[in-house]
Amino acid sequence: MSTYPFSEIEKKWQEFWDKNRTFKVTEDPSVPIEKRKYVLDMFPYPSGAGLHVGHPEGYTATDIYCRYLRMNGYNVLHPMGFDSFGLPAENYAIKTGTHPRTTTEKNIENFRKQIKSLGFCYDWDREVSTHTEEYYRWTQWIFLQLYKKGLAYEAETPINWCPSCLTGLSNEEVKDGKCERCGSLVSRKNIRQWILKITAYADRLLNDLDTLDWSDSIKSMQSNWIGRSEGASVQFKLEKLGDSLEVYTTRSDTLFGATYMVVAPEHPLVEKLTTETQREAVEEYIHQASHKSDLERTDLAKDKTGVFSGSYAINPVNKKKIPIWIADYVLVSYGTGAIMAVPAHDTRDWEFAKKFDLPIIEVLKSEVNVQEQAWTEDGIHVNSGFLDGLNKEDAIETMNSWLEEQGIGKRTINYKLRDWVFSRQRYWGEPIPLVHCTSCGTVPVPEDQLPLTLPEVDSYTPSGTGESPLVTIPEWVETTCPSCGGPAKRETNTMPQWAGSCWYYLRYLDPHNSEALASKEAIDYWMPVDLYVGGAEHAVLHLLYARFWHKVLYDLGIVNTIEPFQRLVNQGMITSFAYQRADKTLVATDEVEEIAPDTYVEKATGEKLERVIAKMSKSLKNVINPDEIINDYGADAMRTYEMFMGPLQVSKPWATTGLSGVYRFLDRVWRLTERTISEDAPSEYMLKVLHKTIKKVTKDTNSLDFNTAISQMMILVNELYKIEDLPRSIWEALILMLAPYVPHLAEELWEMAGHKPSVANQNWPKYREELTIDDEVEIVIQINGKLRAKIQTAKGIAKDAILSEAMKQERIIELTEGKTIIKTIVVPDKLVNIVVKG
Ligand code: ANZ
Ligand code: ZN
């Protein structure tokens, strides 16, 4: 049995594509606009661990799609690059003293080699890396535009502080109250930060989601993050202090049920509200709260804590005196940092009221006893004076109008979205191009002096004060003011890793331009990105930040579209297996033995283990290394397997048996070359199979349903194995359809069929509709040999497909329910017999 020589073939064609610049793309003006496509991958961070099997999943998908588009006459931009500023390289530098640039460039080298070994059709002349001076010059330039538009400001704000990384973290980098990178408990610290005013774009970031071809789930993640909320601010007079306390509420209709108030521990009025008798308790409480993250504080499941301030406010609707508490379930950063609490109709308030024995007054007719649980649904108002008899919506309207008439309230809109803490106290990032002058204040570095390059440092360790290691280089910090020429100091904060990835899709358009981030012609030619594919972990922040910068660039007249990424597809995660003991603890894969099919035991103890789906992780020893797969099975098999595992968007476990199956398929294709190609016309039947295949593969490739396209090509190959010859028309159409999927093998077959390379430049095969119409057959379905149902299907359907069709029949579901299927027999085009027991 021959085995196709994939390593020779793959090497040969990779060299060919490289040498001939097969995938070089230019802004050819003769191509009409609708034939220009920009297909983008989320570029990787070049980690020391190298490529993960998750990377090629998205990259293969876009590669197939791009090759398919090219064969259909499109001019396709398909670039790749590296998101190369980042913490791991810096942490490695701190540990070993190796310059992060050295580590990063070595990793890029390795990534590039690995990516190339998969045969992707990138235009490598457009490669960018965000850490290079020619790239970050423009990242700095964009920052200056933000600064000049008043969208970057300095503030001394309480930030999340990682005591181990010694750096500030944005909320997004805090997971469960811990540093996303190192896992340390996050605390709070006041520090001077650069902040970007993304909130100024909140409405546009929300509304323009409507113009995008993104999944509903990603859109709703974006809109929840922005978190637009319509409500009212209401003033409560303080009983003795004369002042008033303002709250934000979305439920002004419940005002008659407000029985106490709460201010956040960091609220500016806390000091004033605290009475002498309560002072000690309040101080103690505030100290404790300062160690908790927002997430911990607002977690519904967490026990409510709080302390009475000693002061009272007056409820404006009924003039009742209500106590003011201090509690950390109210966040200082949202609304006004204070609330009116309505325990009868808000779950958190209810829990708090129960714990501290505060009154609960029902103000909407509830279907539960509000002394036992909160009623948060709609209802008719009661105990509510002029609102009695109204439902929630009408009552809110009525109350808001009343509050505005009285001059004690105002309809308000709030957003969950916070401004973006943009600075890092790190070395390995873009320096922020500003100087601080004692007489002129903050002055931008003139644009013609960009890039402001990173100086060399002796130590990469952040100064424990929270400042970056750059503060330790006086030659760099001490400078002259670009405005007055007097002595000035450089800003020592650097930008976060997000910065470079906010606009890389624009640099690919014109990567070597030294006059602008990209030429207007290139931007107009390619934008927007037609298809963007990447992992769902970027569903919120990367996309939100990039969309924000894009809109700023739009306002500056630099880009011509309101959104950067027209269509977005999130690939599912590739998982793996792990083995679980009875107590649910997991066993590393190398401690497991398969003693019989699907029967696993722990080697050391013999304990029976259950196989479960799990994330790939070093500790479970279930990480698949793409290099090994390519080495053992070839890049084409790896590509095909990742696409054959299931729909692109769903998460699916890696199984090496599946990979072998795909490999056998490619080997079967290869062995067809042992036949001589015949110039005879194929049979009517074979023609029909071919045209049905072209139709299905065309449709499925176009809609990114690669797994079903591959199945269909497998069917065609099976049919070819049933005949003796190899009709040229069928063989060549098959090669063309295979070309996007297994580009190396297809090039080789195309050459063997007597053509000049490259198959990548050939036209996609066309089908004739009349040849795709199926002959129907009737299939009988038996259970234990007894006829139970019949189905009509197209002739020539694969066994698996018939079986699954049979199992879907209502009568069959009924009759097999609760029974064990011990065997199934499928005679194609004729019969299915299901043998059951019990
Ligand atoms: C009274 C009330 C009664 C409320 C009721 C809700 C239900 P969204 O939709 O998320 O905007 N709130 C306001 N500011 C807060 C803060 N800084 N920290 C914690 N909670 C805060 O939620 C708005 C509601 O969340 C507001 O409406 C307020 O509680 C609370 F039956 O006011 B409500
Ligand atoms: Zn100055």
PDB file of C-alpha atoms and ligand atoms in Angstrom, residues 229 248-251 254 329-331 334 337 339-340 342 345-346 348 416, ligand 1:
ATOM      1  CA  SER A 229     -29.258  51.899  31.228  1.00  0.00           C
ATOM      2  CA  TYR A 248     -29.406  56.677  40.324  1.00  0.00           C
ATOM      3  CA  THR A 249     -32.375  54.381  39.840  1.00  0.00           C
ATOM      4  CA  THR A 250     -33.987  52.524  36.967  1.00  0.00           C
ATOM      5  CA  ARG A 251     -37.034  51.991  39.161  1.00  0.00           C
ATOM      6  CA  THR A 254     -40.630  52.078  43.616  1.00  0.00           C
ATOM      7  CA  TYR A 329     -22.573  46.095  47.075  1.00  0.00           C
ATOM      8  CA  VAL A 330     -22.907  49.626  45.789  1.00  0.00           C
ATOM      9  CA  LEU A 331     -20.054  50.616  43.523  1.00  0.00           C
ATOM     10  CA  TYR A 334     -21.496  53.428  38.663  1.00  0.00           C
ATOM     11  CA  GLY A 337     -22.280  55.745  43.805  1.00  0.00           C
ATOM     12  CA  ILE A 339     -28.780  54.085  45.826  1.00  0.00           C
ATOM     13  CA  MET A 340     -32.228  54.194  47.292  1.00  0.00           C
ATOM     14  CA  VAL A 342     -36.225  49.005  47.834  1.00  0.00           C
ATOM     15  CA  HIS A 345     -38.537  44.644  44.815  1.00  0.00           C
ATOM     16  CA  ASP A 346     -34.783  44.273  44.522  1.00  0.00           C
ATOM     17  CA  ARG A 348     -29.799  42.551  46.745  1.00  0.00           C
ATOM     18  CA  LYS A 416     -21.537  50.275  32.483  1.00  0.00           C
TER      19      LYS A 416
HETATM   20  C1  ANZ B   1     -34.089  51.378  43.145  1.00  0.00           C
HETATM   21  C2  ANZ B   1     -34.486  50.073  42.650  1.00  0.00           C
HETATM   22  C3  ANZ B   1     -35.619  49.357  42.919  1.00  0.00           C
HETATM   23  C4  ANZ B   1     -33.559  49.571  41.764  1.00  0.00           C
HETATM   24  C5  ANZ B   1     -35.806  48.134  42.314  1.00  0.00           C
HETATM   25  C6  ANZ B   1     -33.676  48.354  41.142  1.00  0.00           C
HETATM   26  C7  ANZ B   1     -34.826  47.652  41.440  1.00  0.00           C
HETATM   27  P1  ANZ B   1     -28.805  48.935  35.884  1.00  0.00           P
HETATM   28  O1  ANZ B   1     -30.000  48.410  35.168  1.00  0.00           O
HETATM   29  O2  ANZ B   1     -27.683  47.970  35.926  1.00  0.00           O
HETATM   30  O3  ANZ B   1     -28.425  50.305  35.470  1.00  0.00           O
HETATM   31  N1  ANZ B   1     -27.736  50.847  41.370  1.00  0.00           N
HETATM   32  C8  ANZ B   1     -27.597  52.119  40.973  1.00  0.00           C
HETATM   33  N2  ANZ B   1     -26.335  52.558  41.147  1.00  0.00           N
HETATM   34  C9  ANZ B   1     -25.651  51.513  41.658  1.00  0.00           C
HETATM   35  C10 ANZ B   1     -24.312  51.346  42.082  1.00  0.00           C
HETATM   36  N3  ANZ B   1     -23.423  52.335  41.977  1.00  0.00           N
HETATM   37  N4  ANZ B   1     -23.940  50.130  42.566  1.00  0.00           N
HETATM   38  C11 ANZ B   1     -24.846  49.136  42.685  1.00  0.00           C
HETATM   39  N5  ANZ B   1     -26.128  49.257  42.329  1.00  0.00           N
HETATM   40  C12 ANZ B   1     -26.542  50.434  41.811  1.00  0.00           C
HETATM   41  O4  ANZ B   1     -29.221  49.002  37.449  1.00  0.00           O
HETATM   42  C13 ANZ B   1     -29.683  50.180  38.029  1.00  0.00           C
HETATM   43  C14 ANZ B   1     -30.147  49.825  39.426  1.00  0.00           C
HETATM   44  O5  ANZ B   1     -29.039  49.333  40.176  1.00  0.00           O
HETATM   45  C15 ANZ B   1     -30.668  51.043  40.147  1.00  0.00           C
HETATM   46  O6  ANZ B   1     -32.079  50.992  40.286  1.00  0.00           O
HETATM   47  C16 ANZ B   1     -30.161  50.853  41.568  1.00  0.00           C
HETATM   48  O7  ANZ B   1     -31.179  50.132  42.210  1.00  0.00           O
HETATM   49  C17 ANZ B   1     -28.922  50.008  41.410  1.00  0.00           C
HETATM   50  F1  ANZ B   1     -36.898  47.475  42.583  1.00  0.00           F
HETATM   51  O8  ANZ B   1     -32.928  51.730  42.364  1.00  0.00           O
HETATM   52  B1  ANZ B   1     -32.419  50.555  41.638  1.00  0.00           B
END
